[in-house]
Coordinates of C-alpha atoms in Angstrom, one line a residue:
M1 CA -3.8 23.7 1.7
R2 CA -1.7 22.6 -0.8
L3 CA -3.7 20.9 -4.0
P4 CA -2.5 18.3 -5.0
S5 CA -1.5 19.5 -9.3
P6 CA -2.7 17.5 -12.5
S7 CA -0.5 14.9 -12.7
R8 CA -1.3 13.9 -9.1
R9 CA -5.3 13.7 -9.9
A10 CA -5.6 10.7 -11.0
F11 CA -3.4 9.1 -8.2
S12 CA -5.5 11.2 -6.0
A13 CA -9.2 9.4 -7.3
V14 CA -7.4 5.5 -7.8
L15 CA -6.1 6.4 -4.4
A16 CA -9.4 7.3 -2.5
A17 CA -12.3 4.7 -5.1
V18 CA -9.3 1.8 -3.1
I19 CA -10.2 3.7 0.0
L20 CA -13.4 3.6 0.4
L21 CA -13.7 -0.2 -1.0
L22 CA -12.5 -1.0 2.4
L23 CA -14.8 1.3 4.0
T24 CA -17.7 -0.2 2.3
G25 CA -16.2 -4.3 3.2
T26 CA -15.2 -2.7 7.0
S27 CA -17.0 -0.1 8.4
A28 CA -20.3 -0.9 7.6
F29 CA -19.3 -4.9 9.1
A30 CA -17.8 -3.8 12.3
A31 CA -21.3 -0.9 13.1
S32 CA -23.5 -3.6 12.3
P33 CA -22.7 -7.2 12.5
A34 CA -26.4 -8.6 12.1
S35 CA -26.4 -6.8 8.5
S36 CA -26.3 -8.5 5.4
P37 CA -24.4 -7.5 1.6
Q38 CA -27.0 -6.9 -0.5
S39 CA -25.8 -7.9 -4.2
V40 CA -29.0 -5.7 -6.2
S41 CA -29.2 -4.0 -9.7
T42 CA -32.7 -2.5 -8.7
A43 CA -34.1 0.4 -5.6
V44 CA -32.9 -1.3 -2.4
T45 CA -35.0 -1.7 0.8
N46 CA -33.5 -1.3 3.9
D47 CA -34.7 -1.0 8.1
G48 CA -34.8 1.8 8.0
S49 CA -32.4 2.5 11.0
G50 CA -28.6 1.8 11.6
P51 CA -25.5 1.5 8.7
Q52 CA -26.2 0.5 5.6
Y53 CA -24.6 -1.9 2.5
Y54 CA -25.3 -2.2 -0.7
S55 CA -23.4 -3.4 -3.5
G56 CA -24.4 -3.8 -6.6
L57 CA -24.5 -2.8 -10.7
N58 CA -27.4 -0.1 -9.9
I59 CA -28.5 0.8 -6.7
D60 CA -31.4 3.0 -6.1
V61 CA -31.9 4.0 -2.8
R62 CA -34.8 5.0 -2.5
D63 CA -35.8 5.5 1.2
D64 CA -35.7 7.1 4.4
V65 CA -31.8 6.0 6.1
S66 CA -31.1 6.6 10.0
G67 CA -27.4 6.0 9.7
D68 CA -24.4 6.0 7.5
V69 CA -25.2 4.3 3.6
Y70 CA -22.6 2.6 2.1
A71 CA -22.4 2.1 -1.1
S72 CA -20.0 0.3 -4.4
G73 CA -21.5 -0.7 -8.0
Q74 CA -21.2 0.6 -11.2
R75 CA -23.9 3.0 -10.9
I76 CA -25.6 4.7 -7.0
T77 CA -28.2 6.8 -6.7
I78 CA -29.4 7.7 -3.5
S79 CA -33.2 9.3 -3.2
G80 CA -33.8 9.1 -0.6
N81 CA -33.0 10.8 2.7
V82 CA -29.5 10.3 4.8
T83 CA -29.0 11.3 8.4
G84 CA -25.7 9.9 8.3
D85 CA -22.6 10.1 5.7
V86 CA -23.0 8.8 2.7
I87 CA -19.5 7.1 1.9
A88 CA -19.7 5.3 -2.0
A89 CA -17.4 3.9 -4.6
A90 CA -19.4 3.7 -8.7
Q91 CA -18.5 4.3 -12.0
T92 CA -21.6 6.9 -11.9
I93 CA -22.7 8.8 -8.8
T94 CA -26.2 10.6 -8.2
I95 CA -27.3 12.0 -5.0
T96 CA -30.9 14.0 -5.3
G97 CA -31.9 13.3 -1.9
N98 CA -31.0 15.1 1.2
V99 CA -27.7 13.5 3.3
D100 CA -27.6 15.6 7.4
G101 CA -24.0 14.3 7.3
N102 CA -21.0 14.7 5.2
V103 CA -20.3 13.0 1.8
R104 CA -17.2 10.3 0.6
L105 CA -17.5 10.0 -3.3
A106 CA -15.1 8.3 -5.3
G107 CA -16.1 7.7 -9.2
Q108 CA -15.6 9.2 -12.9
D109 CA -19.5 11.0 -12.9
V110 CA -20.7 12.4 -9.9
T111 CA -24.0 14.3 -9.6
I112 CA -24.9 16.5 -6.7
S113 CA -28.7 17.4 -7.1
G114 CA -29.6 17.6 -3.1
D115 CA -28.7 19.5 -0.2
V116 CA -25.6 17.9 1.7
T117 CA -25.1 20.0 4.8
R118 CA -21.8 19.2 6.3
S119 CA -18.6 19.0 3.5
G120 CA -17.8 16.9 0.9
T121 CA -15.4 14.6 -0.2
I122 CA -15.3 13.9 -4.4
F123 CA -13.4 12.7 -6.5
A124 CA -13.6 12.4 -10.2
S125 CA -13.4 12.9 -13.3
T126 CA -16.4 14.9 -13.4
V127 CA -18.8 17.3 -11.0
D128 CA -21.6 18.5 -11.5
V129 CA -23.5 20.4 -8.0
T130 CA -27.2 21.6 -9.8
D131 CA -29.4 24.1 -9.0
T132 CA -31.1 22.1 -6.8
G133 CA -27.9 20.6 -4.9
S134 CA -25.4 22.2 -2.1
F135 CA -23.5 22.1 0.9
G136 CA -23.6 24.0 4.3
T137 CA -19.6 23.5 4.9
D138 CA -16.9 22.7 3.0
L139 CA -16.1 21.3 -1.2
V140 CA -13.2 19.5 -1.1
G141 CA -11.2 16.9 -4.2
A142 CA -10.1 16.7 -7.6
A143 CA -11.6 16.0 -10.9
G144 CA -11.3 17.1 -14.0
D145 CA -14.3 19.3 -14.7
I146 CA -16.5 21.1 -11.3
S147 CA -19.1 22.8 -12.4
I148 CA -21.0 24.8 -9.4
A149 CA -24.5 26.3 -10.7
G150 CA -25.5 25.6 -6.8
A151 CA -24.5 26.9 -3.2
I152 CA -21.3 26.0 -0.9
G153 CA -21.5 27.7 2.6
R154 CA -18.0 27.8 3.3
D155 CA -14.5 27.0 1.1
V156 CA -14.4 25.4 -1.6
Q157 CA -10.5 23.9 -1.8
V158 CA -10.1 21.7 -5.8
G159 CA -7.7 20.7 -8.0
V160 CA -8.9 20.8 -11.6
G161 CA -8.5 20.6 -14.9
N162 CA -12.2 23.2 -16.0
L163 CA -14.4 25.1 -13.3
T164 CA -17.5 26.5 -13.8
I165 CA -18.7 28.9 -10.7
D166 CA -22.3 29.9 -11.7
G167 CA -23.9 29.6 -8.1
T168 CA -22.6 31.1 -4.6
V169 CA -19.3 30.2 -2.4
G170 CA -19.9 31.6 0.8
G171 CA -16.2 31.4 1.9
N172 CA -13.1 30.9 -0.3
L173 CA -11.9 28.9 -3.5
T174 CA -8.7 28.2 -4.0
Y175 CA -8.4 25.6 -6.4
S176 CA -5.2 24.2 -8.8
S177 CA -5.2 24.7 -12.0
N178 CA -3.7 25.6 -15.5
K179 CA -6.7 27.8 -16.2
D180 CA -8.3 29.9 -15.3
A181 CA -12.2 29.2 -13.9
D182 CA -15.0 30.8 -15.0
I183 CA -17.1 32.4 -11.6
A184 CA -20.2 35.0 -12.1
D185 CA -19.5 37.8 -10.6
G186 CA -19.9 37.9 -7.0
A187 CA -20.4 33.9 -6.7
V188 CA -18.2 34.0 -4.4
S189 CA -18.0 36.1 -1.2
G190 CA -14.2 35.5 0.1
T191 CA -11.1 35.5 -1.5
V192 CA -10.0 33.8 -4.8
E193 CA -6.7 32.4 -5.5
R194 CA -5.5 29.8 -8.3
I195 CA -2.3 28.1 -7.7
A196 CA -0.6 27.0 -11.1
P197 CA 1.1 23.4 -10.9
Q198 CA 4.8 23.6 -10.8
P199 CA 6.7 21.6 -13.4
D200 CA 8.7 19.1 -12.5
R201 CA 12.4 20.0 -12.5
E202 CA 14.9 18.4 -14.7
P203 CA 17.8 17.9 -12.0
S204 CA 20.9 19.3 -13.0
P205 CA 24.0 17.7 -14.6
G206 CA 25.8 18.3 -11.2
E207 CA 22.4 16.8 -9.7
K208 CA 22.7 13.7 -11.1
F209 CA 26.7 13.5 -11.5
I210 CA 25.5 12.9 -7.6
G211 CA 22.7 10.5 -7.8
W212 CA 24.9 8.9 -10.0
V213 CA 28.0 8.4 -7.3
L214 CA 25.0 7.5 -5.1
G215 CA 23.7 4.5 -6.6
L216 CA 27.6 3.2 -7.4
L217 CA 28.6 4.1 -3.5
Y218 CA 25.5 1.6 -2.8
A219 CA 26.5 -1.0 -5.8
L220 CA 29.8 -0.9 -4.5
V221 CA 28.3 -1.7 -0.8
A222 CA 26.0 -4.0 -1.5
L223 CA 26.4 -6.4 -3.9
S224 CA 30.2 -6.7 -2.9
L225 CA 29.0 -8.0 0.6
I226 CA 27.2 -10.5 -1.8
T227 CA 30.8 -11.8 -3.9
V228 CA 32.7 -11.7 -0.6
L229 CA 30.0 -14.0 0.8
A230 CA 30.1 -16.2 -2.2
G231 CA 33.8 -16.5 -2.2
W232 CA 33.8 -17.7 1.2
L233 CA 31.3 -19.9 1.7
F234 CA 31.5 -21.8 -2.2
P235 CA 35.0 -21.0 -3.6
R236 CA 34.9 -24.7 -5.3
L237 CA 31.6 -24.2 -6.4
L238 CA 32.8 -20.8 -8.4
H239 CA 36.0 -22.4 -9.3
R240 CA 34.2 -25.0 -10.8
V241 CA 31.7 -23.0 -13.0
T242 CA 34.2 -20.9 -14.2
D243 CA 37.1 -23.3 -15.3
R244 CA 34.5 -23.5 -18.3
L245 CA 35.5 -20.0 -19.2
V246 CA 38.6 -20.7 -18.8
P247 CA 40.1 -22.5 -21.6
Q248 CA 36.6 -21.9 -24.3
P249 CA 35.3 -18.4 -23.1
W250 CA 33.1 -18.1 -26.8
K251 CA 32.0 -22.1 -26.4
A252 CA 30.4 -20.4 -22.8
L253 CA 29.4 -16.9 -24.8
L254 CA 27.9 -19.5 -27.3
V255 CA 26.1 -21.1 -25.0
G256 CA 24.7 -18.3 -22.6
F257 CA 23.6 -17.0 -25.4
V258 CA 20.9 -20.0 -27.4
A259 CA 20.3 -20.7 -24.0
S260 CA 18.7 -17.6 -23.3
I261 CA 16.4 -17.2 -26.4
A262 CA 15.2 -20.9 -26.3
V263 CA 14.3 -21.1 -22.8
P264 CA 12.1 -18.2 -22.6
F265 CA 10.5 -19.5 -25.9
A266 CA 10.1 -23.4 -24.2
V267 CA 8.7 -22.2 -21.6
L268 CA 6.0 -19.9 -22.7
I269 CA 5.3 -22.9 -25.4
L270 CA 4.7 -25.8 -21.8
L271 CA 2.8 -22.3 -20.5
V272 CA 0.5 -22.2 -23.6
T273 CA 0.0 -26.2 -23.3
V274 CA -1.8 -26.0 -19.5
I275 CA -0.9 -29.0 -19.0
G276 CA 2.9 -28.7 -18.8
A277 CA 2.4 -25.1 -16.8
P278 CA 3.7 -26.6 -13.8
V279 CA 7.2 -28.2 -16.0
A280 CA 7.1 -24.8 -17.2
L281 CA 7.1 -23.3 -13.9
A282 CA 10.0 -24.8 -12.5
I283 CA 11.7 -24.0 -15.4
L284 CA 11.3 -20.3 -15.0
L285 CA 12.8 -20.6 -11.2
V286 CA 15.8 -22.4 -12.6
W287 CA 15.8 -19.9 -14.9
I288 CA 15.6 -16.7 -13.2
S289 CA 18.2 -18.1 -10.0
L290 CA 20.6 -19.2 -12.7
T291 CA 19.9 -15.6 -13.8
L292 CA 20.6 -14.1 -10.6
A293 CA 23.9 -16.3 -10.6
T294 CA 25.9 -14.7 -13.4
F295 CA 27.1 -11.8 -11.6
V296 CA 28.9 -14.0 -8.9
F297 CA 30.5 -16.1 -11.5
T298 CA 31.1 -13.4 -13.9
A299 CA 33.0 -11.6 -11.1
Y300 CA 35.4 -14.2 -9.7
Y301 CA 35.7 -15.1 -13.9
I302 CA 37.7 -11.5 -13.4
G303 CA 39.0 -11.9 -10.3
R304 CA 40.6 -15.2 -11.6
L305 CA 41.8 -13.2 -15.2
I306 CA 44.1 -10.7 -12.8
F307 CA 44.8 -12.9 -10.1
R308 CA 46.4 -15.4 -11.9
G309 CA 48.3 -17.3 -8.8
N310 CA 46.7 -18.9 -5.5
Q311 CA 45.5 -15.8 -4.1
H312 CA 42.4 -16.2 -1.9
P313 CA 38.5 -16.8 -3.3
V314 CA 37.6 -13.9 -1.7
I315 CA 40.0 -12.4 -2.8
K316 CA 39.6 -12.6 -6.6
A317 CA 35.6 -13.0 -6.3
L318 CA 36.2 -8.5 -4.0
V319 CA 38.1 -7.0 -7.1
G320 CA 36.1 -9.7 -10.0
G321 CA 32.8 -7.6 -8.1
I322 CA 34.5 -3.9 -7.7
I323 CA 35.0 -3.7 -11.6
L324 CA 32.0 -5.6 -12.2
I325 CA 30.4 -3.0 -10.9
V326 CA 31.7 0.2 -12.1
A327 CA 31.6 -1.3 -15.9
L328 CA 27.4 -2.2 -15.1
H329 CA 26.9 2.3 -14.3
V330 CA 29.0 3.3 -17.2
P331 CA 27.3 4.4 -19.3
W332 CA 26.2 2.9 -23.4
L333 CA 29.0 0.5 -21.2
N334 CA 26.7 -1.0 -18.8
I335 CA 24.4 -2.8 -21.5
L336 CA 27.0 -4.6 -23.4
V337 CA 28.6 -5.0 -20.3
W338 CA 25.6 -6.9 -19.1
L339 CA 24.8 -8.7 -22.1
A340 CA 28.6 -10.6 -22.0
M341 CA 27.9 -11.1 -18.0
V342 CA 24.6 -12.6 -18.5
F343 CA 25.6 -15.2 -22.0
F344 CA 29.0 -16.0 -20.2
G345 CA 27.8 -17.1 -16.6
L346 CA 24.9 -18.8 -18.5
G347 CA 26.2 -20.3 -21.0
A348 CA 29.2 -21.3 -17.9
Q349 CA 26.3 -22.4 -15.3
L350 CA 24.9 -24.8 -18.3
L351 CA 28.0 -26.2 -19.0
A352 CA 29.0 -27.1 -15.6
I353 CA 25.5 -28.6 -14.8
Y354 CA 26.3 -30.8 -18.3
D355 CA 29.5 -31.9 -17.3
R356 CA 28.2 -33.3 -14.0
R357 CA 24.6 -35.1 -15.4
P358 CA 23.8 -38.3 -14.1
W359 CA 23.8 -40.1 -17.7
R360 CA 27.4 -39.0 -18.1
R361 CA 29.4 -42.1 -18.9
V362 CA 33.0 -42.1 -17.0
P363 CA 35.7 -44.2 -18.5
P364 CA 37.2 -47.2 -16.4
A365 CA 40.0 -46.7 -14.8
V366 CA 43.1 -48.5 -17.2
G367 CA 45.8 -50.5 -14.9
P368 CA 48.7 -51.0 -14.9

């Protein structure tokens, strides 16, 4: 069994906690529809049979439970005896009673002082199996610090930072850690194996180049389809917007630069006022759409600069898009290209929108 490396322990703990919380919200109700959740901060009681579900800040299950226990909270203590499994997620979990089944735990600090007849799966920051605690079969999990002073009937397989064993392990010990475990003489009956986590390998220059080429090919295919569709479906729109770039490109650049600073600031002000939040969200949605469209308009503008004749709009959009995509994949140059694309594209769109404003006064036609 390959154990998780230290770099993955935090993710494993969080994942386990999420799974356990989901189980407490679904499995218990499915097994016992008649039972209702109890939100408590002190000792709790139960009817003694069937799966029991508990949630709250501080939970202490003192009565014996004939069945499984599902619990979630900040501090959980199982001081009664449980004939089934214990599945719990909390900041602090302490089990002092006896559990005839398995325990599946996720938390920050976990202490086992009772007897667990079967196995334990624990993800935590610290795990402490005291001298009065024991597992009948296996202990599996991951933690920053694990201390075993009690008895483990069979194997121990853990990913750990610091491991201390003063008790007994009836089977084999396999642990993944950067440090050697502190194991008392004769504490492990079987074999002891430490798996040193492998550091993340830095990709070679050849692998980086292959990744760059594959990313470029993907972008060429995906974004070229967008430019081709835009040139085919909206040729007049592309031509009308880029008309603002042909005679005065620097005016569009200035407008786009100023708008890129002013619009986000205005949206933030509206969000702070609360009353203007709906307007801010609408403006933000439009602004994101305009920003995404800058690629298509810039690509078509580049195509217009290359083909000054009456070539089909699809050809102009495609060729301009290919040039723009390649430029966006050149290190360092891509930053300048991206900024120019956004500023030019936004400025051209805003100027085109301003030209078609509803309140614009059109001078009357002069007759002959």
